[in-house]
Coordinates of C-alpha atoms and ligand atoms in Angstrom, one line a residue:
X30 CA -2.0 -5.0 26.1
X31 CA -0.6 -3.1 28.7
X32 CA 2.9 -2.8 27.1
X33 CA 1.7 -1.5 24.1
X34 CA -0.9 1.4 26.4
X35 CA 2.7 2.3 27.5
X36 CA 4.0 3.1 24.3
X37 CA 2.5 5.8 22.4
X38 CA 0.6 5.8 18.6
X39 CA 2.2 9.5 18.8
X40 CA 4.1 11.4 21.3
X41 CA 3.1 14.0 22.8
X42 CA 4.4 17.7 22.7
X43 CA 6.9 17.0 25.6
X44 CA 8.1 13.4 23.6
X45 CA 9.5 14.9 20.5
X46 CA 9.3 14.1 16.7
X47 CA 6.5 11.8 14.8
X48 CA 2.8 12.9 15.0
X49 CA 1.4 15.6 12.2
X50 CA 2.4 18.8 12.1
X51 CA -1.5 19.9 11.4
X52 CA -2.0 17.3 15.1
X53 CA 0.7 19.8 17.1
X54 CA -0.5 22.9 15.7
X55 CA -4.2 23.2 16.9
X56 CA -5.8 23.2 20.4
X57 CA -9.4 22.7 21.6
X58 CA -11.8 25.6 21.5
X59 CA -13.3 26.4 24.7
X60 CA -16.8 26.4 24.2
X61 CA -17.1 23.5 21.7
X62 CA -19.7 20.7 22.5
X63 CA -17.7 17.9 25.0
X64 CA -16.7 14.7 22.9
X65 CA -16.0 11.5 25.5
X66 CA -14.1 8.8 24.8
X67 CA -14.3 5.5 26.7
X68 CA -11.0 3.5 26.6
X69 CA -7.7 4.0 26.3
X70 CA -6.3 2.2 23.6
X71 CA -4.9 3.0 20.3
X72 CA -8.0 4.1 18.7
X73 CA -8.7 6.2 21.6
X74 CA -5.8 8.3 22.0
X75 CA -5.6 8.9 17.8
X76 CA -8.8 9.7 18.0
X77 CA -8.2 12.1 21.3
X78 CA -5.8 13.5 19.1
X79 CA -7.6 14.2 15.9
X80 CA -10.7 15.8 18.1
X81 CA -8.2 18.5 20.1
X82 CA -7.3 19.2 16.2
X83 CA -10.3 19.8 15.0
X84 CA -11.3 22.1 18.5
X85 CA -13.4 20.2 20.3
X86 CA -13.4 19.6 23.9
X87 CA -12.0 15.9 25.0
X88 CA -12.7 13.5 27.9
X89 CA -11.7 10.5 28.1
X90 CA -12.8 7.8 30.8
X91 CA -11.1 5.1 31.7
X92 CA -11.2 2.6 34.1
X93 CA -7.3 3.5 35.2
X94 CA -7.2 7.2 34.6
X95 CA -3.8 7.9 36.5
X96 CA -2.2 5.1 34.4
X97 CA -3.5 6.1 30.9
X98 CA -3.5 10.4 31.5
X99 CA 0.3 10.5 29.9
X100 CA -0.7 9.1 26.7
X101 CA -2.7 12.1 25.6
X102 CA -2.7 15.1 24.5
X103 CA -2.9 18.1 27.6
X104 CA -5.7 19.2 26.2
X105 CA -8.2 16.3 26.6
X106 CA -8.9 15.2 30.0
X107 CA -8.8 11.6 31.0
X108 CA -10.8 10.5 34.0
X109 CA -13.0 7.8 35.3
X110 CA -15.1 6.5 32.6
X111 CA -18.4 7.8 35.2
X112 CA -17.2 11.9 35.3
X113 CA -16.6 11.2 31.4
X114 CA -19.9 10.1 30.6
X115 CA -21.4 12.2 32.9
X116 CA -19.4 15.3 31.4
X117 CA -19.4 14.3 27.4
X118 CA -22.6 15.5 25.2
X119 CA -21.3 13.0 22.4
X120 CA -19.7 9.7 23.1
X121 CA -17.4 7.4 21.5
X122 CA -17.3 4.1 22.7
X123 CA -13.6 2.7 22.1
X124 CA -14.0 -0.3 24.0
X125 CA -14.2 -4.0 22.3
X126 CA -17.3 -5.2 21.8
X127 CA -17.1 -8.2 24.4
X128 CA -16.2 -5.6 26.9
X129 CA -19.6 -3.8 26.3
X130 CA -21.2 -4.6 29.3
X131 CA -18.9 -3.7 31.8
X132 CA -20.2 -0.2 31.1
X133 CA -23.9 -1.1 32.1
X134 CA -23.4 1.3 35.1
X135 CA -22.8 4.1 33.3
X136 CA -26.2 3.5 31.8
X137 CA -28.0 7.0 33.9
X138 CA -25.0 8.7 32.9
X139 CA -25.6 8.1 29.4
X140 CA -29.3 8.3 29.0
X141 CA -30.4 10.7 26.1
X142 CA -26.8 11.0 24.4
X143 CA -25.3 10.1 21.6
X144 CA -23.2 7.0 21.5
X145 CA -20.9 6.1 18.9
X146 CA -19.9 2.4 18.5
X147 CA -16.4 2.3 16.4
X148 CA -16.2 -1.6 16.9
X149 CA -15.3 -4.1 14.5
X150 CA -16.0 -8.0 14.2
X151 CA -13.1 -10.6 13.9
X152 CA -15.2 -12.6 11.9
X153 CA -17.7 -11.4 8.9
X154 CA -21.0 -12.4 10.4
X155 CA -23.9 -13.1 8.4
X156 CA -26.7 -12.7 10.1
X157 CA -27.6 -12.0 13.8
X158 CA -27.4 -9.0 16.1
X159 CA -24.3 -6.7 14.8
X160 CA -21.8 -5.1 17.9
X161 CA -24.0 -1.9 17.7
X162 CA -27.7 -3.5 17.8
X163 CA -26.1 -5.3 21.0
X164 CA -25.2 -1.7 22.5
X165 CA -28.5 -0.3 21.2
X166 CA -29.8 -3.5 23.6
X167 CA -27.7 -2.3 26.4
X168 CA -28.2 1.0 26.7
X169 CA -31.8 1.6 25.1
X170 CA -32.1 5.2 26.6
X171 CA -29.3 6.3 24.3
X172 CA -29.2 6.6 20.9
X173 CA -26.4 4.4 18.9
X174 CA -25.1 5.2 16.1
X175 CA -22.4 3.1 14.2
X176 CA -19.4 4.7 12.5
X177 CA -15.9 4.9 12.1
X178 CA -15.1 1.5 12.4
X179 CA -13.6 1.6 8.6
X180 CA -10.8 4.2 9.7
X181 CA -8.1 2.9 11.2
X182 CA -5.8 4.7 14.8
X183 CA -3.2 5.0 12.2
X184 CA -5.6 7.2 9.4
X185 CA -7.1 8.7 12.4
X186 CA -3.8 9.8 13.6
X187 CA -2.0 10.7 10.2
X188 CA -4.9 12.9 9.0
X189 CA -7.9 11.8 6.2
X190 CA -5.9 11.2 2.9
X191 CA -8.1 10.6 -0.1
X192 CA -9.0 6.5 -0.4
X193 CA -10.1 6.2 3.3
X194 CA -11.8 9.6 3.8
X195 CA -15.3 7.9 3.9
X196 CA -17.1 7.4 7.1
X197 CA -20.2 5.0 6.8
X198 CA -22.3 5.8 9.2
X199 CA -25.9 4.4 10.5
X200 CA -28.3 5.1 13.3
X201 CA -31.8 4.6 14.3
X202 CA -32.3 8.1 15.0
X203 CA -31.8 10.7 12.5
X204 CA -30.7 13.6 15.0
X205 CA -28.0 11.6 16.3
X206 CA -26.7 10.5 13.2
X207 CA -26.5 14.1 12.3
X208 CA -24.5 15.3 14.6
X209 CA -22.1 12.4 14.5
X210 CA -22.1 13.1 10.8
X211 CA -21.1 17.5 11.4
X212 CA -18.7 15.9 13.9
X213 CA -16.8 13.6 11.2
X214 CA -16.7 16.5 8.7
X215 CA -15.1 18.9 11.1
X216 CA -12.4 16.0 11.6
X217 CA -12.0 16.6 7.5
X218 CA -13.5 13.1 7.1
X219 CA -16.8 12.4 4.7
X220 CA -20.1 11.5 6.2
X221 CA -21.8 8.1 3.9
X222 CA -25.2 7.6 5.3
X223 CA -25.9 3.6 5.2
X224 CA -29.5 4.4 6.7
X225 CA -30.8 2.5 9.9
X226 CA -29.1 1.0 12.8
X227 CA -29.9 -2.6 10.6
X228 CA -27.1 -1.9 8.1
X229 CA -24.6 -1.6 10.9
X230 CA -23.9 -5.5 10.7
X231 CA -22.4 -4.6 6.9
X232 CA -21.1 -1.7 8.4
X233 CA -18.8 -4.1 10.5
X234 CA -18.4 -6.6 7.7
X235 CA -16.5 -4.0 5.5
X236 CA -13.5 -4.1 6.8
X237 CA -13.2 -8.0 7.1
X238 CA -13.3 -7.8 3.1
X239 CA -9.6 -7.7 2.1
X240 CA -9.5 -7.0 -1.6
X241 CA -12.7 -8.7 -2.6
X242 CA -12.9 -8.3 -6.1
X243 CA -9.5 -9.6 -6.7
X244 CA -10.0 -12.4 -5.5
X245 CA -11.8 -14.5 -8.4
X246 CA -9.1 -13.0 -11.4
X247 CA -5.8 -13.9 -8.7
X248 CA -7.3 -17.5 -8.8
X249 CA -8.2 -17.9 -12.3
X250 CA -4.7 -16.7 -13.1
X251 CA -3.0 -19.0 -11.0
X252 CA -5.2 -21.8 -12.4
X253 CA -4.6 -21.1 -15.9
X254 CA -0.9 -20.5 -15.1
X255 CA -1.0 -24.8 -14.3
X256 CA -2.9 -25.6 -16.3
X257 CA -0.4 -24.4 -19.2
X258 CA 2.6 -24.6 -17.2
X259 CA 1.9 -28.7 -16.9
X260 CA 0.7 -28.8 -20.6
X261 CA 3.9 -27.1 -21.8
X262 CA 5.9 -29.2 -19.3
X263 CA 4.2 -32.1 -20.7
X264 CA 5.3 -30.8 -24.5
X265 CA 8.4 -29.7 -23.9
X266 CA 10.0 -31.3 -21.4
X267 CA 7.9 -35.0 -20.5
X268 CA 7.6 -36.2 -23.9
X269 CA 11.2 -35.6 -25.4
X270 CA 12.6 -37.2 -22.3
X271 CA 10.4 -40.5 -22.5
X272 CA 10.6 -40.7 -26.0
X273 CA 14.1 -39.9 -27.2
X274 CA 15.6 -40.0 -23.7
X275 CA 16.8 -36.2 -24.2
X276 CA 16.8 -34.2 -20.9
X277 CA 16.0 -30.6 -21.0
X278 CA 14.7 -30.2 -17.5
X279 CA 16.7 -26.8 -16.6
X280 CA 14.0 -25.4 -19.5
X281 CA 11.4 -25.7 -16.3
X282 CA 12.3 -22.4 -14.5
X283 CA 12.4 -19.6 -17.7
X284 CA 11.7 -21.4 -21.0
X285 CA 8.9 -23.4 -19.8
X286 CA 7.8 -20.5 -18.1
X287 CA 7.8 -18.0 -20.9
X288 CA 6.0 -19.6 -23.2
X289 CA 3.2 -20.1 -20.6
X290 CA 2.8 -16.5 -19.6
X291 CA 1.4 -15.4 -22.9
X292 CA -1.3 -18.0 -22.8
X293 CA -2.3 -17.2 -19.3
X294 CA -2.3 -13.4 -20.7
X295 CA -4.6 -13.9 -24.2
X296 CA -6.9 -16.5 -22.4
X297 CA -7.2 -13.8 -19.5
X298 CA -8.0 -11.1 -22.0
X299 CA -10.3 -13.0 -23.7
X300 CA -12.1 -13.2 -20.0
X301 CA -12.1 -9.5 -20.4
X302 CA -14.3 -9.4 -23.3
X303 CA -16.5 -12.2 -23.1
X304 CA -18.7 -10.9 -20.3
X305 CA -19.4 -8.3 -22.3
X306 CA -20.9 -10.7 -25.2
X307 CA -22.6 -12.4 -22.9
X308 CA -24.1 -9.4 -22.0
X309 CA -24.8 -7.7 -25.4
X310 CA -26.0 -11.2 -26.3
X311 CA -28.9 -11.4 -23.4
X312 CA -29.9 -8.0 -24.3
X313 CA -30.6 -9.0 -27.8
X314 CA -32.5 -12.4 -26.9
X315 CA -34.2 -9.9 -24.1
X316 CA -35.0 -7.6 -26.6
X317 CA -34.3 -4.7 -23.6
X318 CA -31.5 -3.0 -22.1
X319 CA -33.0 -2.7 -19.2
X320 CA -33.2 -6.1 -17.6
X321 CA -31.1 -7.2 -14.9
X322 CA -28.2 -9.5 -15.8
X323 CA -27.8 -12.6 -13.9
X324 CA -25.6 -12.1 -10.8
X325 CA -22.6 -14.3 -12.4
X326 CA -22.7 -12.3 -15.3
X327 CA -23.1 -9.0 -12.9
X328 CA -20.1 -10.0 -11.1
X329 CA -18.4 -11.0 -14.1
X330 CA -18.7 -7.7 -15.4
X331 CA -17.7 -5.3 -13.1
X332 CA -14.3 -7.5 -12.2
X333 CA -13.4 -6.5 -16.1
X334 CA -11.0 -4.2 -14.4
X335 CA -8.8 -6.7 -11.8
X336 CA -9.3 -9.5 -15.2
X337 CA -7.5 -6.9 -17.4
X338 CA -4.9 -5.9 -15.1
X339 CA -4.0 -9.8 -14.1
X340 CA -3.6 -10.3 -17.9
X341 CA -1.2 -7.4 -18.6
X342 CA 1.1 -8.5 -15.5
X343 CA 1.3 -11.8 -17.5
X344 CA 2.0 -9.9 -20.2
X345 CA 4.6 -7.8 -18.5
X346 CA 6.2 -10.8 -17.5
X347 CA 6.4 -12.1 -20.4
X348 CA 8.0 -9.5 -21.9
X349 CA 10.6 -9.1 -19.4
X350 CA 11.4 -12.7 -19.4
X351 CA 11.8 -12.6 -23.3
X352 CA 14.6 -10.1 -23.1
X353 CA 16.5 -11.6 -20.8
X354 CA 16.4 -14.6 -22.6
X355 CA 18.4 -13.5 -25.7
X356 CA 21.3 -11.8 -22.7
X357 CA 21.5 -15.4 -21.3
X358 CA 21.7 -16.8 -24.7
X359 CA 24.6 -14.1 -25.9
X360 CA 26.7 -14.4 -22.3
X361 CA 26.7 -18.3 -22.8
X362 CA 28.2 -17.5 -26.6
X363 CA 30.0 -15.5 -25.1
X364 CA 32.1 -18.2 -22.8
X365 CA 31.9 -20.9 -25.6
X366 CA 33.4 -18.5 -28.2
X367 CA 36.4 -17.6 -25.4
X368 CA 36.5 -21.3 -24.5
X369 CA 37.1 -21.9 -28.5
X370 CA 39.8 -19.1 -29.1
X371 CA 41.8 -21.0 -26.1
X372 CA 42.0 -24.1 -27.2
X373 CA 42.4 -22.9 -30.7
X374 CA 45.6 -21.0 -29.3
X375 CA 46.9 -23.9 -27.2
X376 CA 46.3 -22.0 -24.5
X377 CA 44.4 -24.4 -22.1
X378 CA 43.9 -22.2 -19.6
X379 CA 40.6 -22.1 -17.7
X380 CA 37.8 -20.4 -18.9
X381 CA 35.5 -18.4 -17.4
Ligands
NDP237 N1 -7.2 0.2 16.6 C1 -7.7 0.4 15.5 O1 -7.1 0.8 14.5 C2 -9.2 0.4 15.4 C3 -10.0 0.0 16.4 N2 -11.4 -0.1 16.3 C4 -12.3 -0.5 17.4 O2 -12.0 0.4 18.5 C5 -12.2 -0.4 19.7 C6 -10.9 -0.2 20.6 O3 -9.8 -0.7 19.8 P1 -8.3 -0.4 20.3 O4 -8.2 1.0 20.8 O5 -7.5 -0.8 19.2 O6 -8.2 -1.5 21.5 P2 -7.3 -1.5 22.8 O7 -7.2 -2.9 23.3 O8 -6.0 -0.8 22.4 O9 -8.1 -0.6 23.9 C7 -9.3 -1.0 24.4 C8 -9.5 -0.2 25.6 O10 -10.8 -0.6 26.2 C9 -10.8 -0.2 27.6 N3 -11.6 -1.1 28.3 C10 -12.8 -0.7 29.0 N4 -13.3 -1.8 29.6 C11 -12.5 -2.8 29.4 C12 -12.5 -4.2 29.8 N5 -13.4 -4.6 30.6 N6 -11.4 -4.9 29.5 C13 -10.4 -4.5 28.7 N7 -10.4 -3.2 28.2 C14 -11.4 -2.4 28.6 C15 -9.4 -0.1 28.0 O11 -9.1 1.2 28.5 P3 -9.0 1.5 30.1 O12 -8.1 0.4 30.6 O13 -8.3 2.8 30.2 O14 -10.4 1.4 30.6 C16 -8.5 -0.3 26.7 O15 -7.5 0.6 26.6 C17 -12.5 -1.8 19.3 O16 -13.8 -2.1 19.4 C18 -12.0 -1.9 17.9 O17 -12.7 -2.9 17.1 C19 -12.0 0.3 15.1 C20 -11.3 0.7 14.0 C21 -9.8 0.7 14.0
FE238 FE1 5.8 -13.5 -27.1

């Protein structure tokens, strides 16, 4: 990592271009509570960054000060990661999680404060202690609260644009969580509360979920895409060929194709409204709307949405396939009429 510490997320005022003009145009207020940082790294100095804009006072502690100090902005000091804690009222804890403990010593330093842990898992985890109950273990005079884990150095850095303006935060003790939260809306972020420390495991999960609730339509499409694919293969293509010997294999690629698209499309659609009957038809045998449905069915029904939009991409498709069909058709008419009006005229010249 050291090559990439050299090179900054932003430059400075000194470096010229990139960064946000909002970034460059603010400096800390003296007076406001001290924020510390411990680390270095990319979250760090975006993070450095988005704290001098919003006016509070910066210190960041690391464990090579003179090496790190050029990567951040003038107004936040960056010292050992001993005068930070010692200075900071708040602190962020921007180190990884297996790195924790080599911060054990700063443990009197950091008795009664705040300490924020912005670490995420590389794998979703289940069950078991989460990064922030571990830190809770480490430093049990403090009070941890989780957070910020779900913004990335690169949102941090650009400024809160809507879609990843929420915070979720958690904490054991309300104060802290408080003031973390007043913190994150000063940064023009927006404070969710998930409740105790004990959610922070989800907390850290959240990002591990990459589109979630596409996932089941993207595969149901691609199996129903085989499924008619082969069968219209089989139709089509297979059957003339073993039975009459007539080869129409280059129909694979955009005949074959097209005519499977719509099916995929109507049978998707269809997935779009059966949930529903499913649901209208528990109620009924229920005789209340005010059971819970099954969690299939639950699931079923609120990826409506990702079913509907899978279907009208095969749709799309379909449609765009289908009129460039008939221009393929008309260009090869096209070259057989010229071919015809040669030879017709003795011509023999090549055509084409
Ligand atoms: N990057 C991102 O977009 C996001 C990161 N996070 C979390 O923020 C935390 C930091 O991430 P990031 O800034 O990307 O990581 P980096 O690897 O860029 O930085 C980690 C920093 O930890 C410090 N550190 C302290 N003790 C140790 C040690 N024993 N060994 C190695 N490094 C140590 C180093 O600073 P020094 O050498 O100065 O002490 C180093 O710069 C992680 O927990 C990550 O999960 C969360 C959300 C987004
Ligand atoms: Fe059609």
């Amino acid at each position: 990592m050291p090559d990439e510490m050299a090179r900054p997320l932003i430059r400075g005022r000194g470096g010229g271009g990139g960064g946000s003009r909002h970034l460059e145009a603010s400096v800390s207020e003296p007076g406001a509570p001290v924020i510390g940082i411990l680390g270095t790294g990319d979250f760090s100095r975006s993070l450095a960054r988005r704290l001098v804009a919003s006016g509070y006072q910066v210190v960041v502690g690391s464990r090579a000060p003179k090496r790190s100090g050029a990567l951040f902005p003038e107004e936040a000091e960056v010292t050992s990661q001993m005068e930070a804690a010692n200075q900071a009222d708040l602190v962020f804890v921007a180190v990884f999680p297996e790195h924790h403990s080599t911060l054990v010593e700063l443990k009197p330093a950091l008795a009664g404060k705040t300490l924020v842990d912005v670490s995420n898992g590389l794998q979703i985890k289940l069950d078991g202690p989460s990064h922030a109950e571990q830190l809770a273990d480490l430093f049990p005079e403090s009070f941890v609260v989780k957070g910020f884990n779900t913004i990335s150095a690169w949102t941090l850095q650009m400024g809160p644009r809507d879609g990843s303006r929420q915070v979720f935060l958690c904490s054991d003790s309300h104060k802290a969580k408080s003031s973390v939260m007043q913190l994150c809306r000063r940064m023009g972020f927006v404070p969710v509360d998930m409740g105790l420390l004990s959610s922070s495991l989800e907390i850290e999960n959240l990002p591990l979920y990459l589109f979630p609730s596409w996932r089941i339509p993207i595969l149901c499409t691609l199996l129903l895409f085989i499924f008619f694919y082969l069968y219209n293969f089989t139709r089509d293509i297979l059957q003339p060929y073993i039975k009459s010997g007539k080869s129409v294999f280059y129909k694979m690629p955009i005949e074959t194709v097209n005519v499977t698209l719509p099916s995929v499309a109507l049978v998707m659609l269809a997935l779009v409204y059966l949930p529903g009957l499913f649901a209208a038809f528990l109620q009924l045998w229920w005789g209340t709307k005010y059971n819970r449905f099954p969690n299939w069915l639950d699931r079923w029904l609120t990826g409506r949405k990702q079913f509907g939009l899978c279907s009208f991409l095969c749709a799309v498709l379909h449609a765009i396939y289908s009129l460039c069909l008939p221009l393929r058709k008309s260009a090869h008419f096209k070259l057989l009429n010229a071919a015809f009006k040669q030879v017709k005229a003795g011509t023999g010249g090549r055509v084409g």
